[in-house]
Amino acid sequence: MLSARGIAVAFGGVKALDVVDVEVGPGSIVGMVGPNGAGKSTLFNCLTGVVSPDAGTVELDGKDITRWPTERRARVGIGRTFQTARADPNSTVCDAIMTGFTVSTRQCMLGAFLSSPGVRAEEKQFKARALALVDTFDLGNPDALVGELPAPHRRLLEVARTLAGDAKYLLLDEPAAGMDSLDRQILSKVLRQVADRGIGIVLVEHNFGFVLSLCDEVTVLASGKVVAQGTPEHIREHPEIVRVYLGQGTP
Amino acid sequence: MRTFTVLGRHRNLLAYAVVIGIVISVAQGRESIYDVGVSILVFGLMGIPLALMYGHGGIISLCQASFAALGGYATSILTVSHGWSAWEALAPSILVPGVIAYLISRPILRLPELSLALTTIALAQLWYGLVALGGDRTGGHVGLYGMPALPFGDEQLGGFLGIAVLVAAAIWAFENYVRSARGRALNAIRIDPILARSVGADVARERALVFGVAAGVAGLAGWYFSLYVGFLSPDSLSFTQSFAVLFMVVIGGRRSSIGPLIGSTVYILAGDLLPGGVAQGVVFGAMLVAVLLLLPDGLASLGGIVRRVRRRPPGSGSAAPRDPAPAKRERAHA
Amino acid sequence: MAAFMEYLANGAFFGALYALLALPMFLIWSTTDVVDINIGGYVIVAGVVSASVGGVTGWLLGVMAALGMGAVTGLLFLAFHWLWDMKDMMRIVLATFGLLLITASAVQALVGTDNLYLSGLSGSVHLLGFRLSTQGMFNLLLASAFLLILFIVLNGSASGLRMRAAAASAASAALVGIAVRRMQFMAFLVGSGMAGIVGILAAMTTGVSYSRGLQFSVYAVTAVILLGLRGPATVFLGGILLGIFEQMGVAYLPSGWSQLLPPALILLVLASGRSHTISVHAVRA
């Protein structure tokens, strides 16, 4: 269970988040939606360790990780993606995914220099797993350069890299932004498979329809407060949400 | 298939071995050629770990020669004053600079890259001053002499082969490292520290370790150098040489295992051809500026550029990307 | 006690040169994210030109030579940004090393290896029982005047505000229509001019030779990071402090040890690990 309780963040007197709770259990997908400036990115940053909240706690399986830096969270199984794809445009797709193994590698420095049998075996296994991920996400040629991938595929690549790191929880920052419906289908399918393996997923999104169709739990934020929280069915029928977001029948 | 990939990984090593073979067959035991070769290889041995550190880790050192001097002085003091043999002095000459470098850089590497570069300039000056003030222990400005000969046999060829094998080992280890998970973490840190931290990399630790290893290998070069020359003074391995090592890495190619050797060959041969310090300063300075501006990955990247241009036009045999949209190449960033 | 006060005053006088050099180092560093190692080159060029020509003509030519070199560095900086999507500023810093190497070699070729002097103010003033060098007092006064001018320009004038905006955040400055690249080029130009004045004062005080370029650059960097990249006044104070430390070292440490002070200070400051000592934007890597 990854949970944030009573989170409050203020930037120079402006309340970005005003006592917000959100939690995700193994195998479930939780979506956070809301307009720009609603505080969903700030909440996301509290979970990843980029922002330190003024009040409230972030806990992983009962352990307080509120003040842990990003790399330490990564090591206990919290993986994340970024809003703008950050992979090196000059590396190959396969290498970019293999960067995700940094968190789980058992290679020591000397072994890496000497290319010890253990290191070679692990590299072989990493390579096979990376190629499998390339397949899962339908990313095409694993030896193509990241810079040559179209933007939506680079987002899929971000998710693939995070999955490589054996994360127990995935935090995805607008994973579907700029994707067409085909790419979104691939993403939905893969995320559902991932959740079925017992991995908890939190995602921040603009797209209401995508979130409602994919997630088990949805939190709607506006002006730093929770407007509605619950299952997609509950959200669809929530009077406030219907009035403000779904009234025109957009999704 | 497997032997092929191993060769592919070590094709730089193969090219290097071929060149060394040619040099030996051409030299025919002529001392002057071995001398030039040893200079090139000693600088190369200091440069190869710097290429790993700068080209892959994104951090610059301007005190590689100081760490070599540290190893050299450890060797000299242990052999001359304490009667150790050359082999016995080998481990301390690597460990002393390596451990010192790691410990000093660890807190500093929490700051942006620039801070380590400044630290290394300061370290070089501090070390130079301390050696000069060292009195009888370090020989002061005069230096130390009377070290035992290199333990590679009496022949010139033995000394040359000794450093050639050390450099070969450095190339081999370099190529292994950049293809390991640790190497990928190092590169991720250079390209994007925030991304690297999100995949669990400890930025300061990874970099400090590589800095320590680079210093240790420089210490090994210093061990060889002090025994080869049989004399060591503060000016034998000073800031000038540290800057030269960085110059070679940049000119030859900071991301390549043999880039530093290309650079040191250019440096040593051009140094012999150019008439004196003034011309050298102008030419080397201009070369440095030009390569940094126009060819950031140095002369070694020319081969890759040619290969890419030749490979591009036809379908190149690999599977086409799923999306037919024209792939927009991003400008290579450093 | 009297001796101590005299060392203190002398330290501040020497520190005035470092402080006056820390200002352009800070200006260029904060506006362009580049540590211009060629700054010592501007100093020695202005110094040797003014000393070889002499007189007021010498001063003018010296500053003009420094300005010309600042323009070269600025154009090189623009060329890097024009050709590449620059993220790795260390590449430009290394290029300024190359420029310094060229500068120092050119100076050596033109005027040789001698330490060149320019006749400045001679004599000393007796004040409250201390003997204070006139040239030293002049250096300190002039440096303080420049700090004041820079302060007024940066805070009061439109172009000064634009430069500060470009330094605070190049991206946001560009958004509000500031020509960031032009501001950055101006920083090199203004900076080299100020460094040129340091060159003339140094030629009057201690003399200047081709080999001192890197030393001046290292002192400027030390002065800037000593108290952190917070603002002109802080780096100025850093320069004065550096001068005082150095004089105290000369006075009270065994001979030879005082030259270890600047590098030891750099190490101490950086090892204390506060990020604003090295970056205006205070970001952790």
mmCIF file of C-alpha atoms in Angstrom, chain B residues 54 58 60 62 104 107-115 117-119 121-123 125-126 129-130 133 193 197 203 207 239 243 246 250 254 277-278 280-282 284-286 288-289 292-296 331-334, chain C residues 29 35 37 76 79-85 87-88 90-91 93-95 97-99 101-102 105-106 108-109 214 218 221 225 255-257 259-260 262-264 266-267 270-275 277-279 283-285:
data_model
loop_
_atom_site.group_PDB
_atom_site.id
_atom_site.type_symbol
_atom_site.label_atom_id
_atom_site.label_comp_id
_atom_site.label_asym_id
_atom_site.label_seq_id
_atom_site.Cartn_x
_atom_site.Cartn_y
_atom_site.Cartn_z
ATOM 1 C CA TYR B 54 34.282 12.834 -18.782
ATOM 2 C CA GLY B 58 30.250 14.115 -17.549
ATOM 3 C CA ILE B 60 36.167 16.752 -15.731
ATOM 4 C CA LEU B 62 42.361 18.729 -14.234
ATOM 5 C CA ILE B 104 37.652 14.150 -1.389
ATOM 6 C CA PRO B 107 30.924 15.468 -0.631
ATOM 7 C CA ILE B 108 31.796 17.750 -3.547
ATOM 8 C CA LEU B 109 29.964 15.653 -6.132
ATOM 9 C CA ARG B 110 26.613 16.449 -4.574
ATOM 10 C CA LEU B 111 27.070 19.823 -6.307
ATOM 11 C CA PRO B 112 26.871 20.387 -10.088
ATOM 12 C CA GLU B 113 29.624 19.066 -12.365
ATOM 13 C CA LEU B 114 31.596 22.304 -12.405
ATOM 14 C CA SER B 115 32.507 22.000 -8.737
ATOM 15 C CA ALA B 117 36.535 20.598 -12.114
ATOM 16 C CA LEU B 118 37.330 23.492 -9.755
ATOM 17 C CA THR B 119 38.244 21.044 -7.011
ATOM 18 C CA ILE B 121 42.410 22.591 -10.163
ATOM 19 C CA ALA B 122 42.716 23.334 -6.452
ATOM 20 C CA LEU B 123 43.997 19.826 -5.729
ATOM 21 C CA GLN B 125 47.941 23.409 -6.899
ATOM 22 C CA LEU B 126 47.766 22.084 -3.360
ATOM 23 C CA GLY B 129 52.860 23.139 -3.215
ATOM 24 C CA LEU B 130 52.945 20.300 -0.695
ATOM 25 C CA LEU B 133 57.484 21.952 0.699
ATOM 26 C CA PRO B 193 20.652 13.416 -13.225
ATOM 27 C CA ARG B 197 17.930 9.292 -9.642
ATOM 28 C CA VAL B 203 24.629 10.308 -8.385
ATOM 29 C CA ARG B 207 30.667 9.598 -9.922
ATOM 30 C CA PHE B 239 49.287 21.026 -13.895
ATOM 31 C CA PHE B 243 45.879 19.905 -18.798
ATOM 32 C CA LEU B 246 42.462 16.556 -20.751
ATOM 33 C CA VAL B 250 39.039 16.071 -25.937
ATOM 34 C CA ARG B 254 36.099 11.662 -24.903
ATOM 35 C CA GLY B 277 56.438 26.640 -26.482
ATOM 36 C CA VAL B 278 54.850 29.690 -28.053
ATOM 37 C CA GLN B 280 52.655 24.942 -29.281
ATOM 38 C CA GLY B 281 50.461 27.099 -27.059
ATOM 39 C CA VAL B 282 48.792 28.807 -30.014
ATOM 40 C CA PHE B 284 47.131 23.446 -29.153
ATOM 41 C CA GLY B 285 44.815 26.194 -27.887
ATOM 42 C CA ALA B 286 43.303 26.664 -31.342
ATOM 43 C CA LEU B 288 41.158 22.621 -28.456
ATOM 44 C CA VAL B 289 38.704 25.407 -29.274
ATOM 45 C CA LEU B 292 35.172 21.493 -28.806
ATOM 46 C CA LEU B 293 33.169 23.694 -31.143
ATOM 47 C CA LEU B 294 32.948 21.493 -34.226
ATOM 48 C CA LEU B 295 33.629 17.894 -33.226
ATOM 49 C CA PRO B 296 32.618 17.398 -29.580
ATOM 50 C CA ARG B 331 20.464 17.646 -32.519
ATOM 51 C CA ALA B 332 23.104 15.665 -30.764
ATOM 52 C CA HIS B 333 23.613 17.201 -27.406
ATOM 53 C CA ALA B 334 26.706 16.879 -25.365
ATOM 54 C CA TRP C 29 29.088 33.364 -14.746
ATOM 55 C CA VAL C 35 33.138 30.201 -15.937
ATOM 56 C CA ILE C 37 38.826 30.993 -17.581
ATOM 57 C CA LEU C 76 32.715 31.890 -29.496
ATOM 58 C CA ALA C 79 28.859 30.077 -31.980
ATOM 59 C CA PHE C 80 28.497 27.171 -29.528
ATOM 60 C CA HIS C 81 24.837 28.006 -28.989
ATOM 61 C CA TRP C 82 24.255 28.549 -32.665
ATOM 62 C CA LEU C 83 25.703 25.178 -33.674
ATOM 63 C CA TRP C 84 24.463 22.988 -30.822
ATOM 64 C CA ASP C 85 21.698 22.563 -28.314
ATOM 65 C CA LYS C 87 23.415 21.598 -22.185
ATOM 66 C CA ASP C 88 26.991 20.798 -21.213
ATOM 67 C CA MET C 90 31.758 22.499 -19.344
ATOM 68 C CA ARG C 91 32.522 22.335 -23.054
ATOM 69 C CA VAL C 93 34.503 26.415 -20.074
ATOM 70 C CA LEU C 94 37.135 24.132 -21.612
ATOM 71 C CA ALA C 95 37.120 26.249 -24.758
ATOM 72 C CA PHE C 97 40.900 27.351 -21.324
ATOM 73 C CA GLY C 98 41.982 27.017 -24.948
ATOM 74 C CA LEU C 99 41.547 30.762 -25.472
ATOM 75 C CA LEU C 101 46.380 29.180 -23.731
ATOM 76 C CA ILE C 102 46.375 31.086 -27.028
ATOM 77 C CA SER C 105 51.334 32.214 -25.794
ATOM 78 C CA ALA C 106 50.610 35.281 -27.919
ATOM 79 C CA GLN C 108 54.813 35.620 -24.564
ATOM 80 C CA ALA C 109 55.581 35.864 -28.289
ATOM 81 C CA LEU C 214 45.604 31.194 -15.005
ATOM 82 C CA VAL C 218 41.776 30.926 -10.246
ATOM 83 C CA VAL C 221 36.903 31.915 -9.155
ATOM 84 C CA ILE C 225 32.726 31.000 -4.584
ATOM 85 C CA SER C 255 57.450 30.688 3.753
ATOM 86 C CA GLY C 256 55.896 28.870 0.836
ATOM 87 C CA TRP C 257 52.757 27.843 2.708
ATOM 88 C CA GLN C 259 50.393 29.975 -1.753
ATOM 89 C CA LEU C 260 48.458 26.918 -0.580
ATOM 90 C CA PRO C 262 43.581 29.771 -2.229
ATOM 91 C CA PRO C 263 43.362 26.112 -3.295
ATOM 92 C CA ALA C 264 42.759 25.058 0.317
ATOM 93 C CA ILE C 266 38.346 26.306 -2.684
ATOM 94 C CA LEU C 267 38.417 22.769 -1.304
ATOM 95 C CA LEU C 270 33.188 23.179 -1.995
ATOM 96 C CA ALA C 271 33.412 20.307 0.481
ATOM 97 C CA SER C 272 30.989 22.134 2.749
ATOM 98 C CA GLY C 273 28.585 21.344 -0.066
ATOM 99 C CA ARG C 274 26.257 24.334 -0.241
ATOM 100 C CA SER C 275 24.948 24.589 -3.776
ATOM 101 C CA THR C 277 28.486 28.497 -3.775
ATOM 102 C CA ILE C 278 28.647 27.130 -7.270
ATOM 103 C CA SER C 279 25.400 28.026 -9.002
ATOM 104 C CA VAL C 283 19.980 23.513 -8.043
ATOM 105 C CA ARG C 284 21.179 20.218 -6.685
ATOM 106 C CA ALA C 285 22.619 17.822 -9.212
#
